[in-house]
CSV table of C-alpha atoms in Angstrom, one decimal:
chain,number,residue,atom,x,y,z
Q,5,MET,CA,-23.9,76.2,3.2
Q,6,ALA,CA,-20.9,76.3,0.5
Q,7,SER,CA,-22.6,73.7,-1.4
Q,8,ASP,CA,-25.9,75.5,-1.9
Q,9,VAL,CA,-23.7,78.1,-4.0
Q,10,ALA,CA,-22.0,75.5,-5.9
Q,11,SER,CA,-25.3,73.7,-7.1
Q,12,LYS,CA,-27.0,77.4,-8.1
Q,13,ARG,CA,-24.0,78.0,-9.8
Q,14,LEU,CA,-24.0,74.5,-11.5
Q,15,TRP,CA,-27.6,74.9,-12.3
Q,16,HIS,CA,-27.1,78.2,-13.6
Q,17,GLU,CA,-24.5,77.1,-16.3
Q,18,TYR,CA,-26.6,73.6,-16.6
Q,19,ARG,CA,-29.4,76.1,-18.2
Q,20,LEU,CA,-27.3,78.0,-20.2
Q,21,LEU,CA,-25.6,75.2,-21.4
Q,22,TYR,CA,-28.5,73.8,-22.6
Q,23,SER,CA,-30.1,76.5,-24.1
Q,24,HIS,CA,-27.0,77.8,-25.8
Q,25,PRO,CA,-24.9,74.5,-26.2
Q,26,PRO,CA,-21.8,75.2,-27.6
Q,27,GLU,CA,-20.9,73.8,-31.4
Q,28,GLY,CA,-19.6,70.6,-30.2
Q,29,ILE,CA,-20.2,70.4,-27.1
Q,30,LEU,CA,-22.8,68.6,-24.7
Q,31,ALA,CA,-22.7,69.0,-20.9
Q,32,TYR,CA,-25.1,68.2,-18.3
Q,33,PRO,CA,-25.7,66.7,-14.9
Q,34,ILE,CA,-25.8,62.8,-14.8
Q,35,ASP,CA,-28.8,63.3,-12.6
Q,36,GLU,CA,-30.3,66.6,-12.1
Q,37,ALA,CA,-31.0,65.7,-8.7
Q,38,LYS,CA,-27.4,65.2,-7.6
Q,39,PRO,CA,-25.8,68.3,-9.5
Q,40,PHE,CA,-21.7,67.3,-8.7
Q,41,VAL,CA,-21.6,65.0,-11.3
Q,42,TRP,CA,-21.6,65.7,-15.3
Q,43,GLU,CA,-21.3,63.7,-18.3
Q,44,ALA,CA,-19.8,66.2,-20.9
Q,45,PHE,CA,-19.1,65.1,-25.1
Q,46,ILE,CA,-16.6,67.1,-27.1
Q,47,ASP,CA,-16.1,66.7,-30.7
Q,48,GLY,CA,-13.0,66.2,-32.1
Q,49,PRO,CA,-11.9,69.4,-33.7
Q,50,LYS,CA,-11.3,70.1,-37.2
Q,51,ASP,CA,-8.1,69.4,-39.0
Q,52,THR,CA,-6.9,67.1,-36.4
Q,53,PRO,CA,-6.0,63.7,-35.8
Q,54,PHE,CA,-9.0,63.9,-33.4
Q,55,GLU,CA,-11.4,65.1,-35.9
Q,56,GLY,CA,-14.5,62.7,-36.5
Q,57,GLY,CA,-14.2,61.2,-32.7
Q,58,VAL,CA,-16.9,61.9,-29.9
Q,59,PHE,CA,-15.2,62.3,-26.7
Q,60,PRO,CA,-17.1,61.4,-23.3
Q,61,ALA,CA,-15.7,63.0,-20.1
Q,62,ILE,CA,-16.8,62.9,-16.5
Q,63,LEU,CA,-16.9,66.2,-14.7
Q,64,ASP,CA,-17.0,65.9,-11.2
Q,65,PHE,CA,-17.3,69.0,-9.2
Q,66,PRO,CA,-16.1,69.9,-5.5
Q,67,LYS,CA,-18.7,71.0,-3.0
Q,68,ASP,CA,-17.2,74.6,-3.3
Q,69,TYR,CA,-17.4,74.7,-7.1
Q,70,PRO,CA,-16.6,77.7,-8.2
Q,71,LEU,CA,-13.6,78.4,-6.0
Q,72,SER,CA,-12.0,75.3,-7.3
Q,73,PRO,CA,-12.2,73.3,-10.6
Q,74,PRO,CA,-13.6,70.6,-11.1
Q,75,LYS,CA,-11.8,67.2,-12.1
Q,76,MET,CA,-12.0,65.6,-15.8
Q,77,LYS,CA,-12.1,62.8,-17.0
Q,78,PHE,CA,-12.0,61.0,-20.2
Q,79,LEU,CA,-14.0,58.1,-20.2
Q,80,GLY,CA,-13.0,56.6,-23.2
Q,81,ASP,CA,-9.5,55.5,-24.6
Q,82,ILE,CA,-8.0,58.3,-25.9
Q,83,PHE,CA,-4.6,59.1,-27.2
Q,84,HIS,CA,-3.0,62.3,-26.0
Q,85,PRO,CA,0.2,63.8,-24.6
Q,86,ASN,CA,-2.1,65.8,-21.9
Q,87,VAL,CA,-4.3,63.0,-20.8
Q,88,TYR,CA,-3.4,60.6,-18.2
Q,89,PRO,CA,-3.2,56.8,-19.3
Q,90,ASN,CA,-6.5,56.5,-17.0
Q,91,GLY,CA,-8.3,59.4,-18.7
Q,92,GLU,CA,-7.2,62.6,-16.4
Q,93,VAL,CA,-7.3,65.5,-18.0
Q,94,CYS,CA,-4.2,67.6,-17.3
Q,95,ILE,CA,-4.6,71.1,-18.2
Q,96,SER,CA,-3.8,74.1,-16.6
Q,97,ILE,CA,-7.7,76.0,-16.8
Q,98,LEU,CA,-8.3,72.8,-14.5
Q,99,HIS,CA,-5.4,73.6,-12.2
Q,100,PRO,CA,-6.1,76.2,-8.9
Q,101,PRO,CA,-4.2,79.3,-9.2
Q,102,GLY,CA,-2.5,78.6,-6.1
Q,103,ASP,CA,-0.9,75.6,-7.3
Q,104,ASP,CA,1.2,75.2,-10.1
Q,105,PRO,CA,3.0,71.4,-9.9
Q,106,ASN,CA,4.5,72.2,-13.3
Q,107,HIS,CA,5.8,75.9,-13.1
Q,108,TYR,CA,4.8,77.2,-16.6
Q,109,GLU,CA,1.3,78.0,-16.4
Q,110,SER,CA,0.1,81.8,-16.0
Q,111,ALA,CA,-1.9,83.2,-13.2
Q,112,SER,CA,-4.4,83.9,-15.9
Q,113,GLU,CA,-4.8,80.9,-17.7
Q,114,ARG,CA,-5.7,78.5,-14.6
Q,115,TRP,CA,-8.8,78.2,-12.5
Q,116,SER,CA,-10.6,81.0,-11.1
Q,117,PRO,CA,-14.6,81.2,-10.3
Q,118,ILE,CA,-14.9,83.2,-13.6
Q,119,GLN,CA,-14.2,80.3,-15.8
Q,120,SER,CA,-17.3,78.6,-16.5
Q,121,ILE,CA,-17.9,74.6,-17.8
Q,122,GLU,CA,-18.5,75.9,-21.0
Q,123,LYS,CA,-14.6,77.2,-21.1
Q,124,ILE,CA,-13.2,74.2,-19.7
Q,125,LEU,CA,-14.4,72.4,-22.5
Q,126,ILE,CA,-13.5,74.8,-24.9
Q,127,SER,CA,-10.1,74.5,-24.1
Q,128,VAL,CA,-10.2,70.9,-23.6
Q,129,MET,CA,-11.4,71.1,-27.4
Q,130,SER,CA,-8.3,73.1,-28.2
Q,131,MET,CA,-5.9,71.5,-26.2
Q,132,LEU,CA,-7.1,68.1,-28.3
Q,133,ALA,CA,-5.9,70.3,-31.7
Q,134,GLU,CA,-2.7,71.2,-29.9
Q,135,PRO,CA,-0.9,69.3,-27.8
Q,136,ASN,CA,1.4,70.9,-25.1
Q,137,ASP,CA,4.5,68.8,-24.8
Q,138,GLU,CA,5.9,70.6,-22.1
Q,139,SER,CA,4.3,68.3,-19.4
Q,140,PRO,CA,3.1,65.1,-20.8
Q,141,ALA,CA,0.8,63.6,-18.7
Q,142,ASN,CA,0.8,60.2,-21.2
Q,143,VAL,CA,4.8,60.1,-22.0
Q,144,GLU,CA,4.0,57.8,-24.6
Q,145,ALA,CA,1.7,59.7,-26.5
Q,146,ALA,CA,3.7,63.0,-26.4
Q,147,LYS,CA,7.2,61.1,-27.3
Q,148,MET,CA,5.0,59.6,-30.6
Q,149,TRP,CA,3.4,62.9,-30.8
Q,150,ARG,CA,6.8,64.8,-31.3
Q,151,ASP,CA,9.0,62.1,-33.0
Q,152,ASN,CA,6.4,60.1,-35.1
Q,153,ARG,CA,3.0,61.9,-36.1
Q,154,ALA,CA,1.9,59.9,-38.9
Q,155,GLN,CA,2.4,57.1,-36.5
Q,156,PHE,CA,0.4,59.2,-33.7
Q,157,GLU,CA,-2.3,60.0,-35.9
Q,158,ASP,CA,-2.8,56.6,-37.2
Q,159,LYS,CA,-2.9,55.5,-33.3
Q,160,VAL,CA,-5.9,58.2,-32.7
Q,161,LYS,CA,-8.0,57.6,-35.9
Q,162,ASP,CA,-7.5,53.6,-34.8
Q,163,GLY,CA,-8.9,54.4,-31.3
Q,164,ILE,CA,-11.8,56.8,-32.7
Q,165,TRP,CA,-13.2,54.0,-34.9
Q,166,LYS,CA,-13.1,51.2,-32.4
Q,167,SER,CA,-14.7,53.7,-29.9
Q,168,LEU,CA,-17.7,54.2,-32.7
Q,169,GLY,CA,-17.8,50.7,-32.8
Q,170,LEU,CA,-16.6,50.6,-36.3
Q,171,GLU,CA,-14.2,47.9,-37.3
Q,172,VAL,CA,-10.9,48.9,-37.5
Q,173,LYS,CA,-8.7,48.5,-41.1
Q,174,LYS,CA,-5.5,47.1,-41.4
N,92,MET,CA,-42.3,95.2,39.3
N,93,ALA,CA,-42.4,92.3,41.7
N,94,SER,CA,-44.5,90.5,39.0
N,95,SER,CA,-42.9,90.9,36.0
N,96,ASP,CA,-39.5,89.8,38.1
N,97,GLU,CA,-41.6,86.7,39.3
N,98,GLU,CA,-42.9,85.7,35.1
N,99,ALA,CA,-39.1,86.5,34.5
N,100,THR,CA,-37.9,83.6,37.3
N,101,LEU,CA,-41.0,81.5,36.0
N,102,SER,CA,-40.1,81.5,32.5
N,103,ILE,CA,-36.8,80.7,32.4
N,104,PRO,CA,-36.8,77.1,33.8
N,105,SER,CA,-39.7,76.3,32.4
N,106,LEU,CA,-37.9,77.5,28.9
N,107,ALA,CA,-35.5,74.9,30.0
N,108,PHE,CA,-37.6,72.4,30.9
N,109,VAL,CA,-39.4,72.4,27.2
N,110,ALA,CA,-36.3,73.0,25.7
N,111,PHE,CA,-34.8,69.7,27.5
N,112,LEU,CA,-38.2,67.5,27.2
N,113,SER,CA,-38.0,68.3,23.2
N,114,PHE,CA,-34.3,67.6,23.0
N,115,PHE,CA,-35.3,64.2,24.3
N,116,ILE,CA,-38.4,64.2,22.0
N,117,ILE,CA,-36.5,64.3,18.8
N,118,ARG,CA,-33.5,62.4,20.1
N,119,TYR,CA,-36.6,59.4,20.8
N,120,PHE,CA,-37.7,60.0,17.1
N,121,MET,CA,-34.7,60.5,15.9
N,122,SER,CA,-32.9,57.4,17.0
N,123,SER,CA,-36.6,55.3,16.5
N,124,ARG,CA,-36.2,56.0,13.3
N,125,SER,CA,-32.9,55.1,12.4
N,126,THR,CA,-32.9,52.2,14.4
N,127,ASP,CA,-36.1,51.1,11.9
N,128,THR,CA,-33.6,51.8,9.0
N,129,ALA,CA,-30.5,49.9,10.3
N,130,ALA,CA,-33.2,47.0,10.8
N,131,ALA,CA,-34.5,47.4,7.5
N,132,SER,CA,-31.3,47.2,5.9
N,133,ARG,CA,-30.0,44.3,8.1
N,134,ARG,CA,-33.1,42.6,6.8
N,135,ALA,CA,-32.4,43.2,3.3
N,136,GLY,CA,-28.6,42.7,4.0
N,137,GLN,CA,-27.6,45.6,1.6
N,138,ARG,CA,-27.7,48.9,1.4
N,139,PHE,CA,-27.4,49.7,-2.3
N,140,THR,CA,-29.8,48.7,-5.2
N,141,GLY,CA,-29.2,47.2,-8.9
N,142,ALA,CA,-29.7,50.6,-10.7
N,143,GLN,CA,-27.0,51.9,-8.5
N,144,VAL,CA,-24.5,49.1,-9.4
N,145,GLU,CA,-25.6,49.4,-12.7
N,146,GLN,CA,-24.7,53.1,-13.1
N,147,LEU,CA,-21.3,52.6,-11.7
N,148,ALA,CA,-20.9,49.7,-14.0
N,149,GLN,CA,-21.8,51.7,-16.8
N,150,MET,CA,-19.3,54.6,-15.6
N,151,PHE,CA,-16.7,52.6,-15.0
N,152,PRO,CA,-16.5,49.5,-17.0
N,153,GLN,CA,-12.8,48.6,-15.8
N,154,LEU,CA,-14.1,47.9,-12.3
N,155,SER,CA,-15.8,44.7,-11.0
N,156,ARG,CA,-19.1,44.6,-10.2
N,157,ARG,CA,-18.3,43.3,-6.6
N,158,ASP,CA,-15.9,46.0,-5.4
N,159,ILE,CA,-18.8,48.3,-6.7
N,160,MET,CA,-21.0,46.6,-4.9
N,161,TRP,CA,-18.8,46.6,-1.3
N,162,ASP,CA,-17.9,50.3,-2.0
N,163,LEU,CA,-21.4,51.3,-2.2
N,164,GLN,CA,-22.3,49.1,0.8
N,165,ARG,CA,-19.9,50.6,3.0
N,166,ASN,CA,-20.7,54.3,2.1
N,167,GLY,CA,-24.2,53.6,2.5
N,168,GLY,CA,-25.3,53.5,-1.1
N,169,SER,CA,-23.9,56.6,-2.5
N,170,VAL,CA,-23.0,56.7,-6.1
N,171,ALA,CA,-22.0,59.9,-5.6
N,172,ALA,CA,-19.6,59.0,-3.3
N,173,THR,CA,-18.2,56.6,-4.7
N,174,THR,CA,-17.9,58.3,-8.4
N,175,GLU,CA,-15.8,60.7,-6.2
N,176,ARG,CA,-13.7,57.9,-4.5
N,177,VAL,CA,-12.8,56.5,-8.2
N,178,LEU,CA,-12.3,60.0,-9.9
N,179,GLY,CA,-9.9,60.8,-7.2
N,180,GLY,CA,-7.8,58.6,-8.6
N,181,ARG,CA,-7.9,56.5,-5.2
N,182,GLY,CA,-9.6,53.4,-7.0
N,183,LEU,CA,-11.9,50.9,-5.0
N,184,GLU,CA,-10.5,48.5,-2.3
N,185,ARG,CA,-11.2,44.6,-3.1
N,186,ALA,CA,-14.2,43.2,-2.0
N,187,PRO,CA,-13.4,40.9,0.8
N,188,PRO,CA,-14.1,37.0,0.2
N,189,SER,CA,-16.4,37.3,3.0
N,190,PHE,CA,-18.8,39.5,1.0
N,191,GLN,CA,-21.2,37.8,-0.3
N,192,PRO,CA,-24.0,40.6,-2.4
N,193,VAL,CA,-27.1,39.2,-3.3
N,194,ILE,CA,-27.4,40.4,-7.2
N,195,PRO,CA,-30.0,42.9,-6.3
N,196,VAL,CA,-33.1,41.9,-8.5
N,197,SER,CA,-33.6,44.3,-11.3
N,198,THR,CA,-35.2,43.7,-15.0
N,199,ASN,CA,-31.7,43.4,-16.5
N,200,ALA,CA,-30.4,40.9,-14.0
N,201,VAL,CA,-29.7,38.4,-16.4
N,202,SER,CA,-27.8,40.6,-18.5
N,203,THR,CA,-25.9,42.4,-16.1
N,204,ALA,CA,-24.7,38.7,-14.9
N,205,VAL,CA,-23.8,38.2,-18.5
N,206,ARG,CA,-22.1,41.5,-18.9
N,207,ALA,CA,-20.0,41.5,-16.1
N,208,SER,CA,-18.9,38.1,-16.9
N,209,VAL,CA,-18.0,40.0,-20.7
N,210,ILE,CA,-16.2,42.9,-19.0
N,211,PRO,CA,-12.6,41.4,-17.7
N,212,LYS,CA,-11.6,40.8,-21.5
N,213,ALA,CA,-13.2,44.2,-23.0
N,214,ALA,CA,-11.3,47.1,-22.3
N,215,GLU,CA,-13.5,49.8,-23.5
N,216,PRO,CA,-17.1,49.3,-24.8
N,217,ASP,CA,-17.8,51.8,-28.1
N,218,LEU,CA,-20.3,54.4,-27.9
N,219,ILE,CA,-22.7,52.3,-29.5
N,220,THR,CA,-22.5,49.8,-26.7
N,221,ARG,CA,-22.2,51.9,-24.1
N,222,TYR,CA,-25.4,54.3,-25.0
N,223,ASN,CA,-27.1,51.4,-26.1
N,224,LEU,CA,-27.4,52.9,-30.3
N,225,GLN,CA,-27.6,49.3,-31.6
N,226,SER,CA,-31.1,49.2,-32.5
N,227,ARG,CA,-30.3,52.6,-33.9
N,228,ILE,CA,-28.0,51.1,-36.6
N,229,SER,CA,-29.5,49.4,-39.6
N,230,PRO,CA,-27.6,45.9,-40.6
N,231,LYS,CA,-26.2,48.1,-43.5
N,232,GLY,CA,-24.1,50.1,-41.4
N,233,LYS,CA,-26.3,53.1,-42.0
N,234,GLU,CA,-28.6,54.8,-39.1
N,235,LYS,CA,-32.2,55.8,-38.6
N,236,GLU,CA,-32.0,59.8,-38.9
N,237,GLU,CA,-34.1,61.5,-36.5
N,238,PRO,CA,-34.9,64.9,-37.1
N,239,ALA,CA,-32.9,67.5,-35.1
N,240,PRO,CA,-33.6,68.5,-31.6
N,241,ALA,CA,-35.2,71.3,-30.7
N,242,THR,CA,-33.3,73.3,-28.5
N,243,GLY,CA,-34.7,75.8,-25.9
N,244,TRP,CA,-35.4,75.1,-22.0
N,245,ALA,CA,-38.2,72.4,-21.5
N,246,ALA,CA,-39.7,72.9,-18.1
N,247,ASN,CA,-40.3,69.5,-16.9
N,248,LYS,CA,-37.2,67.1,-16.1
N,249,ASP,CA,-38.1,64.1,-18.2
N,250,LYS,CA,-38.6,66.4,-21.0
N,251,ARG,CA,-35.0,68.0,-20.4
N,252,GLN,CA,-33.4,64.2,-19.5
N,253,GLU,CA,-35.0,63.2,-23.0
N,254,MET,CA,-33.8,65.8,-24.7
N,255,LEU,CA,-30.0,65.6,-23.4
N,256,GLN,CA,-30.1,61.9,-24.8
N,257,ARG,CA,-31.7,62.6,-27.8
N,258,ARG,CA,-28.5,65.0,-28.5
N,259,ARG,CA,-25.9,63.0,-27.0
N,260,ASP,CA,-27.1,59.7,-29.2
N,261,GLU,CA,-27.4,62.3,-32.3
N,262,MET,CA,-23.8,63.3,-31.6
N,263,ILE,CA,-22.4,59.9,-31.8
N,264,LEU,CA,-24.3,58.4,-35.0
N,265,ALA,CA,-23.5,61.8,-36.8
N,266,ALA,CA,-19.9,61.0,-35.7
N,267,ARG,CA,-20.1,57.2,-37.0
N,268,ARG,CA,-21.9,58.7,-40.2
N,269,ARG,CA,-19.0,61.0,-40.8
N,270,MET,CA,-16.8,58.4,-40.7
N,271,GLN,CA,-18.1,55.8,-42.5
N,272,GLU,CA,-18.6,58.6,-45.6
N,273,ARG,CA,-15.2,59.7,-45.0
N,274,ASP,CA,-14.0,56.0,-46.1
N,275,GLN,CA,-16.7,55.5,-48.4
N,276,GLU,CA,-14.8,58.4,-50.0
N,277,ALA,CA,-11.1,57.3,-49.8
N,278,SER,CA,-12.2,54.1,-50.8
N,279,GLY,CA,-13.7,55.8,-53.9
N,280,SER,CA,-11.3,57.8,-54.8
C-alpha cells in the first residue's frame, strides 16, 4: 500500500519536472514502469569551479517515499567535499529529521515529505557552489578546498573535461 | 422460522466447502504455474536477460558483469533489487567460480564482450561514451546542433522517453560546446 502512495507521488513529481524543468536540471525515472529509480543531471553552477560540467546521478527512492528521502549517488568522478569517493551525496536535505549523525543540522533543512526531488536537486546544485566542510564526506577534497583552492579548482576542471570526452591539457 | 434455520445451517457448511475447494483449485493453478516457470528457468539455466546485465553495467561501470549476472541470477532478474543493493553500499557478492552464465544472446553481445574486457582498465567512461553520443560529434570536434525540443507533457510513453533522451543529449553536448568555446577564447586571447 505504501508503495502505491510512493508511486503516485513520484509520478506527480515526474510530470511536473517533465513539463516545467528547472534551469540546469533534468530528472526522470529511467524506466516509467519502475518509478523508484531515477536518473538526474545537474549543470555545474555558474562562477564556480563546477561551471560547464554536467553531473549525472542516480536517485534511489525507498518504498515509503516521501516519508523517507531517496539516496543520491553521482555516477562519474566528482571531487567535492560533500560527495563520498563512491559518489554518494551527503547533504542535510537527504537526511531524515530523526537522524542527525553530524549533530549540526537544523530540522528545517533536513528531509520531510514537503520537500521534493526538485528541491533536492536545487540543494545539491547549491552544495556544489558552496561546499560545507563541517562534515566532509571526502576528506581529501575538503582539505584541498580549504588549503589549496587553486589546486582544487584545477582538479575539478580536469574531471569535467574528462567527463565530456575532451582531452585534458597539461 | 424452522425453514430459515435449516437454510442457515445448510449454507454455512456449503460455503465452507466451496471455500475449501476453491483454495485447492487456486493452489493447484498457482503451483502448476510456478513449477512451469521454474522448469523454464531451469531449462534456460538463468533468470536474467542480456538487456538487464547491459543496463546495470552501464549504470555501474565499476562492477564486473559476472557479479552483476550472479546477483541477478539470485534475485530472479530484478534490476531494481540489484541497483538498490549497489546503491545501498552493500556491493555485490563475487560470483563463485562454479557460476558459469551463458552470455545472454543480445544484438550487441559482441560489443558487450569487448567492452567487458576493457572496463577494468578504464575507471569511468565519459558522458559521450556512456550515452553513445560519438555520432553527434563531427570529426572537427563540433557537434551537430538539433532544434531545441519542445516542452509540454507528451501523452505517449515512447514520446516522453524520446524527449527526455533528447534533453539529456542536448544538455551534455551543450556543456561540451561551451567548454570548447571557452578553451578557444582562452587560447585566442
